[in-house]
CSV table of C-alpha atoms in Angstrom, one decimal:
chain,number,residue,atom,x,y,z
A,21,MET,CA,38.8,-84.8,-24.4
A,22,PHE,CA,35.3,-83.9,-25.6
A,23,LEU,CA,32.6,-83.2,-23.1
A,24,LYS,CA,29.0,-83.3,-24.3
A,25,GLN,CA,26.1,-82.1,-22.2
A,26,ASP,CA,22.7,-83.7,-23.0
A,27,PRO,CA,19.5,-83.0,-20.9
A,28,SER,CA,18.1,-86.2,-19.4
A,29,ILE,CA,15.3,-87.0,-17.0
A,30,VAL,CA,16.3,-88.7,-13.8
A,31,PRO,CA,13.7,-89.8,-11.2
A,32,GLN,CA,14.3,-88.3,-7.7
A,33,THR,CA,12.4,-88.4,-4.5
A,34,SER,CA,12.0,-85.2,-2.4
A,35,LEU,CA,10.2,-84.4,0.8
A,36,ASN,CA,7.4,-81.9,0.5
A,37,ILE,CA,6.2,-80.4,3.7
A,38,SER,CA,2.5,-79.6,3.6
A,39,ALA,CA,1.0,-76.5,5.2
A,40,LYS,CA,-1.0,-78.8,7.5
A,41,LEU,CA,2.2,-80.4,8.7
A,42,ILE,CA,3.8,-77.1,9.4
A,43,ALA,CA,0.7,-75.9,11.3
A,44,SER,CA,0.5,-79.2,13.3
A,45,ILE,CA,4.1,-78.9,14.4
A,46,LYS,CA,3.6,-75.3,15.5
A,47,ILE,CA,0.5,-76.1,17.5
A,48,LEU,CA,2.1,-79.3,18.9
A,49,GLN,CA,4.9,-77.3,20.6
A,50,LEU,CA,2.7,-74.6,22.1
A,51,SER,CA,2.2,-74.6,25.9
A,52,ALA,CA,-1.3,-74.8,27.3
A,53,GLU,CA,-1.5,-71.1,27.8
A,54,GLU,CA,-0.3,-70.4,24.3
A,55,LEU,CA,-2.8,-72.8,22.8
A,56,GLU,CA,-5.6,-71.1,24.8
A,57,GLN,CA,-4.6,-67.7,23.4
A,58,LEU,CA,-4.3,-69.0,19.9
A,59,ALA,CA,-7.8,-70.6,20.1
A,60,ALA,CA,-9.2,-67.3,21.5
A,61,VAL,CA,-7.8,-65.5,18.4
A,62,GLU,CA,-9.3,-68.0,16.1
A,63,VAL,CA,-12.7,-67.6,17.8
A,64,ARG,CA,-12.5,-63.9,17.3
A,65,ASP,CA,-11.4,-64.0,13.7
A,66,ASN,CA,-13.2,-67.0,12.3
A,67,PRO,CA,-17.1,-66.9,12.5
A,68,ALA,CA,-17.2,-70.6,11.5
A,69,PHE,CA,-15.2,-71.7,14.6
A,70,GLU,CA,-16.6,-72.3,18.0
A,71,MET,CA,-14.9,-73.2,21.3
A,72,GLU,CA,-16.6,-74.3,24.6
A,73,GLU,CA,-14.6,-74.6,27.8
A,74,VAL,CA,-15.9,-77.4,30.0
A,75,SER,CA,-15.8,-77.0,33.8
A,76,GLN,CA,-13.0,-79.0,35.4
A,77,CYS,CA,-12.0,-80.0,38.9
A,78,GLN,CA,-9.2,-77.7,40.2
A,79,CYS,CA,-7.7,-80.6,42.1
A,80,CYS,CA,-7.3,-83.3,39.5
A,81,GLY,CA,-8.4,-81.9,36.2
A,82,THR,CA,-11.4,-84.2,35.8
A,83,GLN,CA,-14.5,-82.9,34.1
A,84,MET,CA,-17.1,-81.9,36.7
A,85,LYS,CA,-20.5,-83.5,36.6
A,86,ASP,CA,-23.4,-81.6,38.3
A,87,GLY,CA,-20.8,-79.6,40.2
A,88,ILE,CA,-19.0,-82.7,41.6
A,89,CYS,CA,-15.8,-84.3,40.5
A,90,PRO,CA,-16.4,-88.0,39.8
A,91,ASN,CA,-12.7,-88.8,40.5
A,92,CYS,CA,-11.9,-87.1,43.8
A,93,GLY,CA,-15.4,-86.0,45.0
A,94,THR,CA,-14.5,-82.3,45.2
A,95,THR,CA,-17.5,-80.0,44.8
A,96,ALA,CA,-17.4,-76.7,42.9
A,97,GLY,CA,-17.5,-74.8,46.1
A,98,SER,CA,-15.1,-76.9,48.2
A,99,ARG,CA,-11.6,-78.2,48.0
A,100,ALA,CA,-10.1,-81.6,48.6
A,101,GLU,CA,-7.5,-82.5,51.3
A,102,ASN,CA,-3.9,-81.4,50.8
A,103,THR,CA,-4.9,-78.7,48.2
A,104,PRO,CA,-4.0,-75.1,48.6
A,105,GLU,CA,-6.3,-72.8,50.5
A,106,TRP,CA,-7.4,-70.7,47.5
A,107,GLU,CA,-8.9,-67.8,49.6
A,108,ASP,CA,-5.3,-67.1,50.8
A,109,TYR,CA,-4.5,-66.0,47.2
A,110,ASN,CA,-7.6,-63.9,46.7
A,111,GLU,CA,-7.3,-60.2,46.0
A,112,PRO,CA,-8.5,-58.0,48.9
A,113,GLY,CA,-12.3,-57.6,48.8
A,114,VAL,CA,-12.9,-60.7,46.7
A,115,SER,CA,-14.8,-63.5,48.3
A,116,SER,CA,-14.3,-67.0,47.0
A,117,SER,CA,-18.0,-67.7,47.6
A,118,GLU,CA,-19.3,-64.9,45.4
A,119,GLU,CA,-19.4,-67.1,42.3
A,120,ASP,CA,-19.6,-70.9,42.0
A,121,ASP,CA,-17.4,-70.9,38.9
A,122,TYR,CA,-14.6,-68.7,40.4
A,123,ASP,CA,-11.3,-69.8,39.1
A,124,PRO,CA,-8.6,-69.3,41.9
A,125,LEU,CA,-5.8,-69.9,39.4
A,126,ALA,CA,-6.8,-66.8,37.5
A,127,ARG,CA,-5.8,-64.5,40.4
A,128,VAL,CA,-2.5,-66.2,41.4
A,129,GLU,CA,0.5,-63.9,41.1
A,130,SER,CA,3.0,-65.2,38.5
A,131,LEU,CA,6.6,-65.6,39.4
A,132,GLU,CA,8.9,-62.9,38.3
A,133,SER,CA,12.3,-64.1,37.2
A,134,LEU,CA,15.5,-62.8,38.7
A,135,GLU,CA,16.4,-61.1,35.4
A,136,GLU,CA,13.1,-59.4,35.1
A,137,SER,CA,13.4,-58.1,38.7
A,138,LEU,CA,16.9,-56.8,38.1
A,139,LEU,CA,15.9,-55.1,34.8
A,140,SER,CA,13.0,-53.4,36.5
A,141,HIS,CA,15.2,-52.0,39.2
A,142,MET,CA,18.1,-51.0,36.9
A,143,ARG,CA,15.7,-49.2,34.7
A,144,THR,CA,15.1,-46.7,37.4
A,145,MET,CA,18.8,-46.6,38.6
A,146,VAL,CA,20.7,-45.9,35.4
A,147,SER,CA,20.2,-43.4,32.6
A,148,PRO,CA,18.6,-44.5,29.3
A,149,ASP,CA,22.0,-44.4,27.6
A,150,ASP,CA,23.4,-46.9,30.1
A,151,PHE,CA,20.4,-49.2,30.3
A,152,PRO,CA,21.6,-51.3,27.3
A,153,ILE,CA,24.7,-52.0,29.3
A,154,ALA,CA,22.7,-53.1,32.2
A,155,GLU,CA,20.6,-55.4,30.0
A,156,TYR,CA,23.8,-57.0,28.5
A,157,LEU,CA,25.2,-57.6,32.0
A,158,ILE,CA,22.0,-59.0,33.4
A,159,TRP,CA,21.5,-61.4,30.6
A,160,ASN,CA,25.1,-62.6,31.0
A,161,LEU,CA,24.6,-63.8,34.6
A,162,ASP,CA,24.9,-67.5,35.1
A,163,SER,CA,22.5,-69.6,37.2
A,164,HIS,CA,24.4,-68.8,40.4
A,165,GLY,CA,24.3,-65.0,39.8
A,166,TYR,CA,27.9,-64.6,38.6
A,167,LEU,CA,28.8,-62.4,35.6
A,168,GLN,CA,30.0,-64.7,32.8
A,169,VAL,CA,31.7,-62.0,30.6
A,170,SER,CA,34.5,-59.7,31.4
A,171,VAL,CA,33.9,-55.9,31.6
A,172,GLU,CA,36.4,-55.6,28.7
A,173,GLU,CA,34.4,-57.9,26.6
A,174,ALA,CA,31.2,-56.1,27.4
A,175,ALA,CA,32.8,-52.7,26.5
A,176,TRP,CA,34.1,-54.1,23.2
A,177,THR,CA,30.8,-55.7,22.3
A,178,LEU,CA,28.7,-52.6,23.1
A,179,ARG,CA,31.2,-50.1,21.7
A,180,VAL,CA,31.3,-48.1,25.0
A,181,ALA,CA,34.0,-47.0,27.3
A,182,LEU,CA,35.3,-49.4,30.0
A,183,GLU,CA,34.6,-46.9,32.7
A,184,GLN,CA,30.9,-46.7,31.7
A,185,VAL,CA,30.6,-50.5,32.0
A,186,LEU,CA,32.3,-50.5,35.4
A,187,HIS,CA,29.9,-47.8,36.6
A,188,VAL,CA,26.8,-49.8,35.6
A,189,LEU,CA,28.3,-53.0,37.1
A,190,ASP,CA,28.8,-51.1,40.4
A,191,ILE,CA,25.1,-50.2,40.4
A,192,LEU,CA,24.1,-53.8,39.5
A,193,GLN,CA,26.1,-55.1,42.4
A,194,MET,CA,24.2,-52.9,44.8
A,195,GLN,CA,20.9,-54.7,44.0
A,196,GLU,CA,19.4,-57.6,45.8
A,197,PRO,CA,20.0,-60.5,46.1
A,198,VAL,CA,23.3,-59.2,47.7
A,199,GLY,CA,26.3,-60.5,45.8
A,200,ILE,CA,24.6,-60.5,42.4
A,201,GLY,CA,26.8,-59.5,39.5
A,202,ALA,CA,30.1,-60.7,41.1
A,203,ARG,CA,32.9,-61.9,38.8
A,204,ASP,CA,34.2,-64.5,41.2
A,205,LEU,CA,33.6,-66.0,44.7
A,206,ARG,CA,35.9,-63.5,46.4
A,207,GLU,CA,34.1,-60.5,45.0
A,208,CYS,CA,30.7,-62.1,45.8
A,209,LEU,CA,31.6,-62.5,49.4
A,210,LEU,CA,33.1,-59.1,49.7
A,211,ILE,CA,30.0,-57.5,48.3
A,212,GLN,CA,27.9,-59.2,51.0
A,213,LEU,CA,30.4,-58.1,53.7
A,214,ARG,CA,30.2,-54.6,52.4
A,215,TRP,CA,26.4,-54.8,52.8
A,216,PHE,CA,26.9,-55.8,56.5
A,217,ARG,CA,29.2,-52.8,56.9
A,218,GLU,CA,26.7,-50.4,55.5
A,219,LEU,CA,24.0,-51.8,57.8
A,220,GLY,CA,26.3,-51.0,60.8
A,221,SER,CA,27.6,-54.5,61.4
A,222,PRO,CA,31.1,-54.4,60.1
A,223,GLN,CA,33.2,-57.5,60.0
A,224,PRO,CA,36.8,-56.3,59.4
A,225,LEU,CA,38.5,-59.6,60.1
A,226,ALA,CA,36.1,-61.5,57.9
A,227,GLU,CA,36.7,-59.0,55.1
A,228,LYS,CA,40.4,-59.4,55.4
A,229,LEU,CA,40.2,-63.1,55.4
A,230,VAL,CA,38.0,-63.2,52.3
A,231,ASP,CA,40.2,-60.6,50.5
A,232,LYS,CA,43.6,-62.1,51.3
A,233,TYR,CA,43.3,-65.6,52.6
A,234,LEU,CA,40.2,-67.2,50.9
A,235,ASN,CA,42.0,-70.3,49.6
A,236,GLN,CA,43.7,-71.0,53.0
A,237,LEU,CA,40.3,-70.4,54.7
A,238,GLY,CA,38.7,-73.1,52.5
A,239,GLU,CA,41.5,-75.5,53.5
A,240,HIS,CA,40.9,-74.7,57.2
A,241,ARG,CA,44.5,-73.5,57.7
A,242,PHE,CA,43.3,-71.4,60.7
A,243,ALA,CA,46.6,-71.5,62.7
A,244,GLU,CA,48.6,-70.3,59.7
A,245,ILE,CA,46.1,-67.5,58.9
A,246,ALA,CA,46.1,-66.5,62.6
A,247,ARG,CA,49.9,-66.1,62.6
A,248,GLU,CA,49.9,-64.0,59.4
A,249,VAL,CA,47.1,-61.6,60.5
A,250,HIS,CA,48.4,-61.4,64.1
A,251,ALA,CA,45.0,-62.5,65.6
A,252,PRO,CA,44.0,-65.2,68.0
A,253,GLY,CA,43.0,-68.5,66.4
A,254,SER,CA,39.6,-68.3,68.1
A,255,HIS,CA,38.9,-65.0,66.3
A,256,VAL,CA,39.8,-66.5,63.0
A,257,ARG,CA,37.4,-69.4,63.6
A,258,GLN,CA,34.7,-67.0,64.7
A,259,ALA,CA,35.1,-65.0,61.5
A,260,TRP,CA,35.0,-68.2,59.5
A,261,GLN,CA,31.8,-69.2,61.3
A,262,PHE,CA,30.3,-65.8,60.4
A,263,ILE,CA,31.2,-66.3,56.8
A,264,ARG,CA,29.7,-69.8,56.7
A,265,THR,CA,26.5,-68.8,58.5
A,266,ASN,CA,25.7,-65.4,57.0
A,267,LEU,CA,27.2,-65.4,53.4
A,268,THR,CA,26.3,-67.4,50.4
A,269,PRO,CA,28.4,-68.4,47.4
A,270,PHE,CA,25.3,-68.6,45.2
A,271,PRO,CA,23.4,-65.3,45.4
A,272,ALA,CA,20.9,-66.2,42.7
A,273,HIS,CA,19.7,-69.2,44.7
A,274,VAL,CA,18.7,-66.9,47.5
A,275,TYR,CA,16.3,-65.2,45.2
A,276,ASP,CA,14.8,-68.5,44.1
A,277,ALA,CA,14.4,-69.6,47.7
A,278,SER,CA,12.8,-66.4,48.8
A,279,ALA,CA,10.5,-66.4,45.8
A,280,SER,CA,9.3,-69.9,46.3
A,281,ALA,CA,8.9,-69.5,50.1
A,282,GLY,CA,7.3,-66.0,50.0
A,283,ALA,CA,10.2,-64.5,52.0
A,284,GLY,CA,10.9,-60.8,52.0
A,285,ALA,CA,8.6,-58.0,50.9
A,286,ARG,CA,7.1,-59.9,48.0
A,287,ALA,CA,5.5,-63.3,48.2
A,288,HIS,CA,5.3,-65.3,45.0
A,289,THR,CA,3.1,-68.3,44.3
A,290,THR,CA,3.4,-70.3,41.2
A,291,LEU,CA,0.9,-73.0,40.3
A,292,VAL,CA,1.3,-75.1,37.2
A,293,ARG,CA,-1.6,-76.5,35.2
A,294,PRO,CA,-0.9,-80.0,34.1
A,295,ASP,CA,-1.2,-80.9,30.5
A,296,VAL,CA,-1.5,-84.7,31.2
A,297,VAL,CA,-3.0,-86.4,34.3
A,298,ILE,CA,-1.8,-89.9,35.2
A,299,ARG,CA,-4.3,-91.7,37.4
A,300,ARG,CA,-4.1,-95.0,39.2
A,301,VAL,CA,-6.7,-97.5,38.0
A,302,GLU,CA,-7.4,-101.2,38.7
A,303,THR,CA,-5.2,-102.4,35.9
A,304,GLY,CA,-2.3,-100.0,36.8
A,305,PHE,CA,-2.1,-96.4,35.5
A,306,GLU,CA,-3.7,-94.5,32.7
A,307,ALA,CA,-2.9,-91.1,31.2
A,308,GLU,CA,-5.4,-88.5,30.1
A,309,VAL,CA,-4.8,-85.3,28.1
A,310,VAL,CA,-6.4,-82.5,30.1
A,311,GLU,CA,-7.2,-80.3,27.0
A,312,ASN,CA,-9.1,-83.2,25.4
A,313,LYS,CA,-11.6,-83.0,28.3
A,314,LYS,CA,-11.4,-79.2,28.9
A,315,TYR,CA,-12.1,-77.9,25.4
A,316,LEU,CA,-14.8,-78.7,22.9
A,317,PHE,CA,-14.0,-77.3,19.4
A,318,ARG,CA,-16.6,-77.5,16.6
A,319,LEU,CA,-17.8,-75.8,13.5
A,320,ASN,CA,-20.5,-73.2,13.8
A,321,PRO,CA,-23.8,-75.1,13.0
A,322,THR,CA,-25.0,-72.5,10.6
A,323,TYR,CA,-21.7,-72.4,8.6
A,324,ASN,CA,-21.6,-76.2,8.7
A,325,HIS,CA,-25.1,-76.4,7.2
A,326,LEU,CA,-24.3,-73.8,4.5
A,327,ALA,CA,-21.1,-75.5,3.6
A,328,LYS,CA,-22.9,-78.9,3.0
A,329,HIS,CA,-25.6,-77.3,0.8
A,330,LEU,CA,-23.7,-74.7,-1.2
A,331,ASP,CA,-24.8,-76.1,-4.6
A,332,ARG,CA,-28.5,-75.9,-3.6
A,333,GLN,CA,-28.4,-72.3,-2.5
A,334,GLN,CA,-29.1,-69.2,-4.4
A,335,SER,CA,-26.0,-67.3,-3.3
A,336,SER,CA,-23.3,-65.3,-5.0
A,337,GLU,CA,-19.8,-66.6,-5.7
A,338,GLU,CA,-18.4,-64.2,-3.1
A,339,GLU,CA,-20.7,-65.6,-0.4
A,340,ARG,CA,-19.8,-69.2,-1.4
A,341,GLN,CA,-16.0,-68.4,-1.2
A,342,HIS,CA,-16.6,-66.8,2.2
A,343,ILE,CA,-18.3,-69.9,3.5
A,344,ARG,CA,-15.7,-72.3,2.0
A,345,HIS,CA,-12.8,-70.3,3.3
A,346,TYR,CA,-13.9,-70.0,7.0
A,347,THR,CA,-15.3,-73.6,7.3
A,348,SER,CA,-12.1,-75.1,5.8
A,349,ARG,CA,-10.0,-72.9,8.0
A,350,ALA,CA,-11.9,-73.9,11.1
A,351,GLN,CA,-11.8,-77.6,10.2
A,352,PHE,CA,-8.1,-77.3,9.5
A,353,PHE,CA,-7.5,-75.8,13.0
A,354,ILE,CA,-9.6,-78.5,14.7
A,355,ASP,CA,-7.7,-81.3,12.9
A,356,CYS,CA,-4.4,-79.8,14.1
A,357,ILE,CA,-5.6,-79.7,17.7
A,358,HIS,CA,-6.8,-83.3,17.5
A,359,GLN,CA,-3.5,-84.3,16.1
A,360,ARG,CA,-1.8,-82.6,19.1
A,361,TRP,CA,-4.0,-84.5,21.5
A,362,GLU,CA,-3.4,-87.8,19.8
A,363,THR,CA,0.4,-87.3,19.9
A,364,LEU,CA,0.3,-86.3,23.6
A,365,LYS,CA,-1.8,-89.3,24.4
A,366,LYS,CA,0.4,-91.7,22.5
A,367,ILE,CA,3.6,-90.3,24.2
A,368,SER,CA,1.9,-90.4,27.7
A,369,ASP,CA,0.7,-94.0,27.3
A,370,ALA,CA,4.2,-95.1,26.3
A,371,LEU,CA,5.7,-93.3,29.3
A,372,VAL,CA,3.2,-94.9,31.7
A,373,GLU,CA,4.1,-98.3,30.3
A,374,TYR,CA,7.8,-97.7,30.4
A,375,GLN,CA,8.0,-95.9,33.8
A,376,CYS,CA,5.5,-97.9,35.7
A,377,GLU,CA,7.8,-98.6,38.6
A,378,PHE,CA,8.7,-94.9,38.8
A,379,LEU,CA,5.0,-94.1,39.2
A,380,GLU,CA,4.5,-96.8,41.7
A,381,LYS,CA,7.7,-96.5,43.9
A,382,GLY,CA,9.3,-93.1,43.2
A,383,VAL,CA,12.3,-91.5,41.6
A,384,ARG,CA,14.8,-94.3,42.6
A,385,TYR,CA,13.0,-96.6,40.1
A,386,LEU,CA,13.2,-94.2,37.1
A,387,VAL,CA,14.3,-96.2,34.1
A,388,PRO,CA,17.0,-94.4,32.0
A,389,LEU,CA,15.1,-93.3,28.8
A,390,THR,CA,16.0,-91.0,25.9
A,391,ARG,CA,13.6,-89.2,23.6
A,392,GLY,CA,15.1,-91.2,20.7
A,393,GLU,CA,14.3,-94.5,22.4
A,394,LEU,CA,10.7,-93.4,23.1
A,395,ALA,CA,10.4,-92.2,19.5
A,396,GLN,CA,11.3,-95.6,18.2
A,397,LYS,CA,8.8,-97.2,20.6
A,398,VAL,CA,5.8,-95.0,19.6
A,399,GLY,CA,6.7,-94.6,15.9
A,400,LEU,CA,7.4,-90.9,15.9
A,401,HIS,CA,10.4,-88.7,15.1
A,402,GLU,CA,12.6,-87.7,18.0
A,403,SER,CA,12.0,-84.0,17.2
A,404,THR,CA,8.3,-84.6,17.5
A,405,ILE,CA,8.8,-86.0,20.9
A,406,SER,CA,10.8,-83.0,21.9
A,407,ARG,CA,8.2,-80.5,20.6
A,408,ALA,CA,5.3,-82.4,22.1
A,409,THR,CA,6.9,-82.5,25.6
A,410,ALA,CA,8.5,-79.0,25.7
A,411,ASN,CA,7.0,-76.7,28.3
A,412,LYS,CA,4.4,-79.3,29.3
A,413,PHE,CA,3.7,-80.8,32.7
A,414,VAL,CA,2.3,-84.1,34.1
A,415,LEU,CA,0.3,-84.6,37.3
A,416,LEU,CA,1.4,-87.8,38.9
A,417,PRO,CA,-0.9,-90.1,41.0
A,418,GLU,CA,0.8,-89.0,44.2
A,419,GLY,CA,-0.4,-85.4,43.5
A,420,ARG,CA,3.0,-83.9,42.4
A,421,THR,CA,3.2,-82.0,39.1
A,422,ILE,CA,6.5,-82.5,37.2
A,423,PRO,CA,7.7,-81.4,33.7
A,424,PHE,CA,7.8,-84.1,31.0
A,425,ASP,CA,11.6,-83.6,31.0
A,426,GLU,CA,11.9,-85.5,34.2
A,427,PHE,CA,10.9,-88.7,32.5
A,428,PHE,CA,14.1,-88.4,30.4
A,429,ASP,CA,16.4,-87.1,33.2
A,430,GLY,CA,18.6,-90.0,34.0
A,431,SER,CA,20.4,-88.0,36.7
A,432,LEU,CA,17.3,-87.9,39.1
A,433,ARG,CA,18.0,-91.2,40.7
A,434,ALA,CA,21.7,-90.3,41.3
A,435,LYS,CA,20.8,-86.9,42.7
A,436,ASP,CA,18.2,-88.4,45.1
A,437,THR,CA,20.8,-90.9,46.3
A,438,LEU,CA,23.4,-88.2,46.6
A,439,ARG,CA,21.1,-86.0,48.6
A,440,GLU,CA,20.5,-88.9,51.0
A,441,LEU,CA,24.2,-89.7,51.4
A,442,ILE,CA,25.0,-86.1,52.3
A,443,ALA,CA,22.1,-85.8,54.7
A,444,SER,CA,23.3,-88.9,56.6
A,445,GLU,CA,27.1,-88.1,56.6
A,446,ASP,CA,29.1,-87.4,59.7
A,447,PRO,CA,28.9,-83.6,60.1
A,448,ARG,CA,32.5,-83.5,61.5
A,449,HIS,CA,33.8,-85.5,58.5
A,450,PRO,CA,31.8,-84.6,55.4
A,451,LEU,CA,32.2,-86.8,52.4
A,452,SER,CA,34.3,-85.4,49.5
A,453,ASP,CA,33.1,-85.6,45.9
A,454,GLU,CA,35.4,-88.6,45.3
A,455,GLU,CA,34.1,-90.4,48.3
A,456,LEU,CA,30.5,-89.7,47.2
A,457,ALA,CA,31.3,-91.1,43.8
A,458,ALA,CA,32.6,-94.3,45.4
A,459,GLU,CA,29.4,-94.5,47.6
A,460,LEU,CA,27.2,-94.1,44.5
A,461,ALA,CA,29.2,-96.8,42.7
A,462,GLU,CA,28.5,-99.2,45.5
A,463,ARG,CA,24.8,-98.6,44.9
A,464,GLY,CA,25.1,-99.3,41.2
A,465,LEU,CA,25.3,-95.7,40.1
A,466,VAL,CA,28.7,-95.2,38.4
A,467,VAL,CA,29.4,-91.5,37.9
A,468,ALA,CA,32.6,-89.5,37.7
A,469,ARG,CA,33.8,-87.2,40.5
A,470,ARG,CA,33.2,-84.1,38.3
A,471,THR,CA,29.6,-85.3,37.6
A,472,VAL,CA,29.1,-85.6,41.4
A,473,ALA,CA,30.3,-82.0,41.7
A,474,LYS,CA,27.8,-80.9,39.0
A,475,TYR,CA,24.9,-82.8,40.7
A,476,ARG,CA,25.8,-81.4,44.1
A,477,GLU,CA,25.8,-77.8,42.7
A,478,SER,CA,22.5,-78.3,41.0
A,479,LEU,CA,21.1,-79.5,44.4
A,480,ARG,CA,22.6,-76.3,46.0
A,481,ILE,CA,24.9,-78.3,48.3
A,482,LEU,CA,28.2,-76.8,49.3
A,483,PRO,CA,31.5,-78.7,48.8
A,484,SER,CA,32.8,-80.8,51.7
A,485,ARG,CA,35.3,-78.2,53.0
A,486,LEU,CA,32.4,-75.8,53.4
A,487,ARG,CA,30.0,-78.3,55.1
A,488,VAL,CA,32.1,-78.6,58.2
């Protein structure tokens, strides 16, 4: 066989990604805060770029006109009904009436995550050599506060002694919320009971029940447990009642609840600026991109004039290159921003049309929708939809701010119905996950029992045997 190789020209098509497309994608996926920071850097570094921030209503995001919001009537020095009392968030000694353009959101304390709080405490509790172990353990906690990796795996991964990992884990389990860092439910409850003992309120029977009879306890086999521990049945029931009332199987949720409610020594308040505002109008609803009204980006007039008349000027080549570079850079940045706004507007308009009943009647009328389906509707790629909606929020006509992700969360309707079913159940005979699945099916929501369990956990609702 004879093989001969001859060069030949074959036409092929290939996709070339331009620098503008890359920059547009990067800017599209930025959050509002990140975009503001990027624009501030551009203002600092580019003399041909100018940014003006327009005064907006703190209640609905509408541009203020002569100090009055044309949408809700709020004035610059007042607040509308059902909006937070901003002076409650002021720093001591700062009066909200000192300046008309005082921005209350600038002084709101940001919410510290559970991981950040634990890292801050552990940094002072362990040695610098042990802190990497603490970091590894903390970042391997699940959403309920349980440790997802074994201590053996942690020791092998970090190349440290097992005793060293156990020592750091013991310190982590001493932190609040009580029960954090447990490896299973039994250890979580025992940590909390140990905390009661250290406070001078020991519960020896409850500790014994959790340690030895947790499964039987969950199955309400009180008579059997009473015989084995040689204690009256009433005492076993009292210990069980103490466990149900004072202990939690989800310690991380306690931190979330205290943070949002301002419980404990620290009170947190988180306010989210919406990226899109949906308003009710005569013809239905309309969406408005807040940034489009909030910011005015433009070329510096002097640089713009010089760029248009370069050929007529008596200037050096270096000066002409300087003007061309910065004006083209500024125009490039402005074009990317406008592309971001157009994309957000297109997506928001499509969502308003598609989820009109949800906006009108509530979450029970949320139409199942995927990002892929929306991408086909608006003529964009699915990845573009994902980037455009990531870390962005929408202010609904009812005054509630939600993430864009909720428009694509088909589980919200089922979760809302599930919450209603459990709230109306007979407290003496709570519904099991299988019974809840059957009830949902009768209402047109067909979900598996395991899915019901997952939804119930996300709603922080205990299983039926613990809701008695």
